[in-house]
Amino acid sequence: MPIAEQVSPSSTALDLPWVRSQFPALAQTVNGHHAVFFDGPGGTQVPQRVIDAIADYLSRNNANSGGAYHTSRNTDRMIADARSAMGDFLNCDADEIVFGPNMTTLTFAMSRALSRELRPGDEIVLTLLDHDANFSPWKALEEKGVVIRTVKFNEADCTLDMQDLAAQIGDRTRLVAVGYASNAVGTINNVVEVVRLARQAGALSYIDAVHYAPHGPIDVRTLDCDFLVCSTYKFFGPHMGVLYGKREHLKRLRPYKVRPNTDNIPNCWEWGTLNHECIAGIKACVDYWEELGRRANPVVATRRAAILAAHQAIHEHERKMTEKMISGLLAIPGLKLYGTSDPQRLENRCATFGVRIDPHTPLELATKLGERGFFTWDGNYYALNLTEQLNVERQGGFLRIGLAHYNTMEEVERLLAALREIVN
Ligand SMILES: Cc1ncc(COP(=O)(O)O)c(C=O)c1O
């Protein structure tokens, strides 16, 4: 995405020593090796302030919401603050932010609500590049007569086939659900164009930004998408999901819910008691982003501007690590890197690398790396259509090396050396 358009040119580099000092988990060792967290796409570590906010909420304000007493009122205020912080993170209003247990649950809830206004023969466009959480909740609507159309991807570089996407969208399309970035191979999709094509056809757009959120700025206003989902545990917060919905849709659609629950948005989309301590952690997580941005660019005026400055600093750091990682990986004999490796097109990928080194299975590689203190992942990471189409599902999928902003160039070099040693 065009990050440069959205951020101030006066930002400075990421203050990496400060960043790392914020995350207590990074100090761990495994078998005498420094732990290297390359498992960000599965979930990132949290800064101390997130841990403190969760503990503090439980120590001093643990209560249900909506009560006429001190701790309950504090809880209501805390949730409102967290909503407004997430609104700044995504660039929307607080009442357009819905909290939930995770992205998958929120997406099933939304697919059920949307199905109430769909008719047999209506069409939903999905992609084969997506995580299954942005596929199965929509495919489930086939039982109501909804027709699912799937968009291919280009196998050579794992980019979405935009021509096919345009061809799949037609008069009967009611929704286009697309990922912002692939959690398996790192491809960043042209979601601006996806949203435009959907809108042009009179269809809604549903963007899965779970993988993209730690790597690039999200601006739902400029994007003009109808819905966007992300998970705070992928961008240094607690295990929760967040759904942005345009106010008009959140008001119009009818969520399945219990009778005493309010009809007001966004609460009518949030069922039962929420995970209050984690919501306190979400506010602290956005505070972290804000401080990171203010360190990168001390003159920013607003929280939103600070978040964008943080993204710019992160982007530059991750870009350098990406260049080193790609050239190092490609130099390993027999290694196949999925996703784009073209130095001219690195803006179209994030620092997530799906690789195979036959005859070593991804599990074997992840296990050997794990013994040396590197936390990577193996398998399909629920990007099932992708591994099936690439014919690697039965061979154990990929080894995924997923970088986050708290990783270092030295960690990248160490991983490359470890991989060379394992395969030799
Ligand atoms: C791209 C993507 N979408 C959706 C999900 C599902 O998110 P959650 O665990 O919050 O349901 C994940 C989780 O890994 C993901 O990477």
PDB file of C-alpha atoms in Angstrom, residues 238-417:
ATOM      1  CA  PRO A 238      -4.121  -9.219  23.848  1.00  0.00           C
ATOM      2  CA  HIS A 239      -6.034 -12.120  22.289  1.00  0.00           C
ATOM      3  CA  MET A 240      -9.099 -10.352  20.906  1.00  0.00           C
ATOM      4  CA  GLY A 241     -10.668  -9.391  17.591  1.00  0.00           C
ATOM      5  CA  VAL A 242     -11.957  -6.049  16.323  1.00  0.00           C
ATOM      6  CA  LEU A 243     -14.488  -5.392  13.591  1.00  0.00           C
ATOM      7  CA  TYR A 244     -14.941  -2.032  11.906  1.00  0.00           C
ATOM      8  CA  GLY A 245     -18.309  -1.588  10.233  1.00  0.00           C
ATOM      9  CA  LYS A 246     -19.636   1.509   8.532  1.00  0.00           C
ATOM     10  CA  ARG A 247     -22.193   3.045  10.873  1.00  0.00           C
ATOM     11  CA  GLU A 248     -25.010   2.733   8.321  1.00  0.00           C
ATOM     12  CA  HIS A 249     -24.440  -1.033   8.032  1.00  0.00           C
ATOM     13  CA  LEU A 250     -24.066  -1.636  11.762  1.00  0.00           C
ATOM     14  CA  LYS A 251     -27.380   0.178  12.229  1.00  0.00           C
ATOM     15  CA  ARG A 252     -29.247  -1.433   9.328  1.00  0.00           C
ATOM     16  CA  LEU A 253     -28.203  -5.055   9.706  1.00  0.00           C
ATOM     17  CA  ARG A 254     -29.898  -7.193  12.320  1.00  0.00           C
ATOM     18  CA  PRO A 255     -27.427  -9.103  14.492  1.00  0.00           C
ATOM     19  CA  TYR A 256     -28.547 -12.328  16.170  1.00  0.00           C
ATOM     20  CA  LYS A 257     -28.668 -11.375  19.837  1.00  0.00           C
ATOM     21  CA  VAL A 258     -30.453 -11.833  23.153  1.00  0.00           C
ATOM     22  CA  ARG A 259     -33.549  -9.697  23.858  1.00  0.00           C
ATOM     23  CA  PRO A 260     -32.298  -7.631  26.806  1.00  0.00           C
ATOM     24  CA  ASN A 261     -29.227  -6.561  24.828  1.00  0.00           C
ATOM     25  CA  THR A 262     -29.447  -3.014  23.538  1.00  0.00           C
ATOM     26  CA  ASP A 263     -30.300  -2.134  19.945  1.00  0.00           C
ATOM     27  CA  ASN A 264     -27.671   0.623  19.989  1.00  0.00           C
ATOM     28  CA  ILE A 265     -24.481   0.233  18.013  1.00  0.00           C
ATOM     29  CA  PRO A 266     -21.866  -0.999  18.551  1.00  0.00           C
ATOM     30  CA  ASN A 267     -23.033  -2.855  21.687  1.00  0.00           C
ATOM     31  CA  CYS A 268     -25.820  -4.706  19.864  1.00  0.00           C
ATOM     32  CA  TRP A 269     -23.037  -6.574  18.030  1.00  0.00           C
ATOM     33  CA  GLU A 270     -21.290  -7.564  21.259  1.00  0.00           C
ATOM     34  CA  TRP A 271     -22.968 -10.459  23.004  1.00  0.00           C
ATOM     35  CA  GLY A 272     -22.648 -11.501  26.595  1.00  0.00           C
ATOM     36  CA  THR A 273     -19.916 -10.114  28.776  1.00  0.00           C
ATOM     37  CA  LEU A 274     -16.819  -8.992  26.944  1.00  0.00           C
ATOM     38  CA  ASN A 275     -13.243  -9.750  27.959  1.00  0.00           C
ATOM     39  CA  HIS A 276     -12.811  -6.509  29.908  1.00  0.00           C
ATOM     40  CA  GLU A 277      -9.246  -7.128  31.028  1.00  0.00           C
ATOM     41  CA  CYS A 278      -8.171  -7.679  27.429  1.00  0.00           C
ATOM     42  CA  ILE A 279      -9.987  -4.535  26.331  1.00  0.00           C
ATOM     43  CA  ALA A 280      -7.918  -2.677  28.941  1.00  0.00           C
ATOM     44  CA  GLY A 281      -4.915  -4.303  27.256  1.00  0.00           C
ATOM     45  CA  ILE A 282      -6.067  -3.049  23.840  1.00  0.00           C
ATOM     46  CA  LYS A 283      -6.055   0.536  25.080  1.00  0.00           C
ATOM     47  CA  ALA A 284      -2.509   0.023  26.410  1.00  0.00           C
ATOM     48  CA  CYS A 285      -1.519  -1.527  23.086  1.00  0.00           C
ATOM     49  CA  VAL A 286      -2.630   1.583  21.182  1.00  0.00           C
ATOM     50  CA  ASP A 287      -0.792   3.693  23.796  1.00  0.00           C
ATOM     51  CA  TYR A 288       2.317   1.723  22.845  1.00  0.00           C
ATOM     52  CA  TRP A 289       1.803   2.503  19.151  1.00  0.00           C
ATOM     53  CA  GLU A 290       1.328   6.144  20.026  1.00  0.00           C
ATOM     54  CA  GLU A 291       4.512   6.364  22.076  1.00  0.00           C
ATOM     55  CA  LEU A 292       6.455   4.539  19.368  1.00  0.00           C
ATOM     56  CA  GLY A 293       5.230   7.105  16.836  1.00  0.00           C
ATOM     57  CA  ARG A 294       5.980  10.094  19.054  1.00  0.00           C
ATOM     58  CA  ARG A 295       9.517   8.804  19.509  1.00  0.00           C
ATOM     59  CA  ALA A 296       9.881   8.495  15.743  1.00  0.00           C
ATOM     60  CA  ASN A 297       8.377  11.910  15.112  1.00  0.00           C
ATOM     61  CA  PRO A 298       8.104  14.118  18.232  1.00  0.00           C
ATOM     62  CA  VAL A 299       6.154  16.868  16.458  1.00  0.00           C
ATOM     63  CA  VAL A 300       3.061  14.830  15.557  1.00  0.00           C
ATOM     64  CA  ALA A 301      -0.079  16.482  16.879  1.00  0.00           C
ATOM     65  CA  THR A 302      -2.616  13.683  17.288  1.00  0.00           C
ATOM     66  CA  ARG A 303      -2.750  10.054  18.340  1.00  0.00           C
ATOM     67  CA  ARG A 304      -3.670   9.085  14.778  1.00  0.00           C
ATOM     68  CA  ALA A 305      -0.649  10.976  13.408  1.00  0.00           C
ATOM     69  CA  ALA A 306       1.575   9.248  15.974  1.00  0.00           C
ATOM     70  CA  ILE A 307       0.252   5.832  14.893  1.00  0.00           C
ATOM     71  CA  LEU A 308       1.084   6.684  11.275  1.00  0.00           C
ATOM     72  CA  ALA A 309       4.578   7.815  12.294  1.00  0.00           C
ATOM     73  CA  ALA A 310       5.042   4.496  14.120  1.00  0.00           C
ATOM     74  CA  HIS A 311       4.042   2.684  10.944  1.00  0.00           C
ATOM     75  CA  GLN A 312       6.529   4.599   8.865  1.00  0.00           C
ATOM     76  CA  ALA A 313       9.376   3.779  11.244  1.00  0.00           C
ATOM     77  CA  ILE A 314       8.286   0.123  11.338  1.00  0.00           C
ATOM     78  CA  HIS A 315       7.997   0.007   7.575  1.00  0.00           C
ATOM     79  CA  GLU A 316      11.558   1.215   7.026  1.00  0.00           C
ATOM     80  CA  HIS A 317      12.985  -1.237   9.545  1.00  0.00           C
ATOM     81  CA  GLU A 318      11.002  -4.192   8.198  1.00  0.00           C
ATOM     82  CA  ARG A 319      11.944  -3.261   4.643  1.00  0.00           C
ATOM     83  CA  LYS A 320      15.665  -3.539   5.435  1.00  0.00           C
ATOM     84  CA  MET A 321      15.153  -6.883   7.168  1.00  0.00           C
ATOM     85  CA  THR A 322      13.071  -8.071   4.197  1.00  0.00           C
ATOM     86  CA  GLU A 323      15.855  -7.274   1.725  1.00  0.00           C
ATOM     87  CA  LYS A 324      18.411  -9.137   3.828  1.00  0.00           C
ATOM     88  CA  MET A 325      16.090 -12.067   4.414  1.00  0.00           C
ATOM     89  CA  ILE A 326      15.191 -12.496   0.752  1.00  0.00           C
ATOM     90  CA  SER A 327      18.760 -12.336  -0.550  1.00  0.00           C
ATOM     91  CA  GLY A 328      19.918 -14.718   2.194  1.00  0.00           C
ATOM     92  CA  LEU A 329      17.076 -17.198   1.638  1.00  0.00           C
ATOM     93  CA  LEU A 330      17.559 -17.267  -2.127  1.00  0.00           C
ATOM     94  CA  ALA A 331      21.251 -18.114  -1.624  1.00  0.00           C
ATOM     95  CA  ILE A 332      20.368 -21.341   0.220  1.00  0.00           C
ATOM     96  CA  PRO A 333      20.637 -24.267  -2.239  1.00  0.00           C
ATOM     97  CA  GLY A 334      17.289 -25.929  -2.952  1.00  0.00           C
ATOM     98  CA  LEU A 335      15.212 -23.311  -1.106  1.00  0.00           C
ATOM     99  CA  LYS A 336      11.941 -22.231  -2.724  1.00  0.00           C
ATOM    100  CA  LEU A 337      10.534 -18.921  -1.558  1.00  0.00           C
ATOM    101  CA  TYR A 338       6.820 -18.364  -2.158  1.00  0.00           C
ATOM    102  CA  GLY A 339       5.579 -14.855  -2.834  1.00  0.00           C
ATOM    103  CA  THR A 340       7.361 -12.010  -4.558  1.00  0.00           C
ATOM    104  CA  SER A 341      11.144 -11.691  -4.249  1.00  0.00           C
ATOM    105  CA  ASP A 342      11.485  -8.958  -6.901  1.00  0.00           C
ATOM    106  CA  PRO A 343      13.442  -6.063  -5.304  1.00  0.00           C
ATOM    107  CA  GLN A 344      11.310  -3.607  -7.321  1.00  0.00           C
ATOM    108  CA  ARG A 345       8.082  -4.952  -5.843  1.00  0.00           C
ATOM    109  CA  LEU A 346       8.854  -5.249  -2.175  1.00  0.00           C
ATOM    110  CA  GLU A 347       6.141  -2.668  -1.409  1.00  0.00           C
ATOM    111  CA  ASN A 348       3.692  -5.412  -2.380  1.00  0.00           C
ATOM    112  CA  ARG A 349       4.768  -7.809   0.330  1.00  0.00           C
ATOM    113  CA  CYS A 350       5.281  -7.780   4.054  1.00  0.00           C
ATOM    114  CA  ALA A 351       8.039  -9.426   6.039  1.00  0.00           C
ATOM    115  CA  THR A 352       6.405 -12.853   6.090  1.00  0.00           C
ATOM    116  CA  PHE A 353       8.222 -15.615   4.246  1.00  0.00           C
ATOM    117  CA  GLY A 354       6.789 -18.992   3.252  1.00  0.00           C
ATOM    118  CA  VAL A 355       9.577 -21.352   2.175  1.00  0.00           C
ATOM    119  CA  ARG A 356      10.257 -24.995   1.427  1.00  0.00           C
ATOM    120  CA  ILE A 357      13.635 -26.743   1.297  1.00  0.00           C
ATOM    121  CA  ASP A 358      12.946 -30.231  -0.057  1.00  0.00           C
ATOM    122  CA  PRO A 359      13.516 -32.939   1.072  1.00  0.00           C
ATOM    123  CA  HIS A 360      13.292 -31.392   4.566  1.00  0.00           C
ATOM    124  CA  THR A 361       9.715 -31.110   5.719  1.00  0.00           C
ATOM    125  CA  PRO A 362       8.554 -27.773   7.131  1.00  0.00           C
ATOM    126  CA  LEU A 363       7.920 -29.479  10.480  1.00  0.00           C
ATOM    127  CA  GLU A 364      11.469 -30.859  10.526  1.00  0.00           C
ATOM    128  CA  LEU A 365      12.889 -27.401   9.763  1.00  0.00           C
ATOM    129  CA  ALA A 366      10.687 -25.670  12.357  1.00  0.00           C
ATOM    130  CA  THR A 367      11.657 -28.258  14.970  1.00  0.00           C
ATOM    131  CA  LYS A 368      15.383 -27.896  14.310  1.00  0.00           C
ATOM    132  CA  LEU A 369      15.089 -24.127  14.326  1.00  0.00           C
ATOM    133  CA  GLY A 370      13.037 -24.340  17.530  1.00  0.00           C
ATOM    134  CA  GLU A 371      15.846 -26.267  19.248  1.00  0.00           C
ATOM    135  CA  ARG A 372      18.164 -23.376  18.335  1.00  0.00           C
ATOM    136  CA  GLY A 373      15.769 -20.792  19.810  1.00  0.00           C
ATOM    137  CA  PHE A 374      14.017 -19.667  16.599  1.00  0.00           C
ATOM    138  CA  PHE A 375      10.229 -19.605  16.793  1.00  0.00           C
ATOM    139  CA  THR A 376       8.815 -20.230  13.329  1.00  0.00           C
ATOM    140  CA  TRP A 377       5.734 -22.075  12.111  1.00  0.00           C
ATOM    141  CA  ASP A 378       4.999 -24.931   9.755  1.00  0.00           C
ATOM    142  CA  GLY A 379       1.879 -26.114   7.948  1.00  0.00           C
ATOM    143  CA  ASN A 380      -0.914 -24.199   6.222  1.00  0.00           C
ATOM    144  CA  TYR A 381      -1.744 -21.623   8.950  1.00  0.00           C
ATOM    145  CA  TYR A 382      -5.363 -22.041   7.791  1.00  0.00           C
ATOM    146  CA  ALA A 383      -4.522 -20.618   4.349  1.00  0.00           C
ATOM    147  CA  LEU A 384      -5.827 -23.973   3.149  1.00  0.00           C
ATOM    148  CA  ASN A 385      -6.845 -23.031  -0.394  1.00  0.00           C
ATOM    149  CA  LEU A 386      -3.358 -21.655  -0.986  1.00  0.00           C
ATOM    150  CA  THR A 387      -1.451 -24.741   0.171  1.00  0.00           C
ATOM    151  CA  GLU A 388      -3.846 -26.999  -1.729  1.00  0.00           C
ATOM    152  CA  GLN A 389      -3.491 -25.084  -4.971  1.00  0.00           C
ATOM    153  CA  LEU A 390       0.292 -24.932  -4.655  1.00  0.00           C
ATOM    154  CA  ASN A 391       0.321 -28.692  -4.038  1.00  0.00           C
ATOM    155  CA  VAL A 392       2.153 -28.426  -0.737  1.00  0.00           C
ATOM    156  CA  GLU A 393      -0.723 -29.306   1.592  1.00  0.00           C
ATOM    157  CA  ARG A 394       0.171 -33.013   1.635  1.00  0.00           C
ATOM    158  CA  GLN A 395       3.868 -32.211   1.984  1.00  0.00           C
ATOM    159  CA  GLY A 396       3.478 -30.289   5.237  1.00  0.00           C
ATOM    160  CA  GLY A 397       2.793 -26.829   3.803  1.00  0.00           C
ATOM    161  CA  PHE A 398       5.509 -24.233   4.230  1.00  0.00           C
ATOM    162  CA  LEU A 399       7.977 -23.139   6.847  1.00  0.00           C
ATOM    163  CA  ARG A 400       6.843 -19.631   7.789  1.00  0.00           C
ATOM    164  CA  ILE A 401       9.316 -17.056   9.053  1.00  0.00           C
ATOM    165  CA  GLY A 402       7.311 -14.034  10.168  1.00  0.00           C
ATOM    166  CA  LEU A 403       9.104 -10.862  11.185  1.00  0.00           C
ATOM    167  CA  ALA A 404       7.800  -8.130  13.444  1.00  0.00           C
ATOM    168  CA  HIS A 405       9.238  -4.707  14.222  1.00  0.00           C
ATOM    169  CA  TYR A 406      10.973  -5.956  17.369  1.00  0.00           C
ATOM    170  CA  ASN A 407      13.169  -8.312  15.346  1.00  0.00           C
ATOM    171  CA  THR A 408      16.703  -7.312  14.431  1.00  0.00           C
ATOM    172  CA  MET A 409      19.054  -7.600  11.456  1.00  0.00           C
ATOM    173  CA  GLU A 410      21.284  -9.769  13.618  1.00  0.00           C
ATOM    174  CA  GLU A 411      18.393 -12.173  14.254  1.00  0.00           C
ATOM    175  CA  VAL A 412      17.829 -12.382  10.498  1.00  0.00           C
ATOM    176  CA  GLU A 413      21.516 -13.181   9.934  1.00  0.00           C
ATOM    177  CA  ARG A 414      21.441 -15.796  12.690  1.00  0.00           C
ATOM    178  CA  LEU A 415      18.392 -17.474  11.209  1.00  0.00           C
ATOM    179  CA  LEU A 416      19.984 -17.620   7.773  1.00  0.00           C
ATOM    180  CA  ALA A 417      23.133 -19.164   9.268  1.00  0.00           C
TER     181      ALA A 417
END
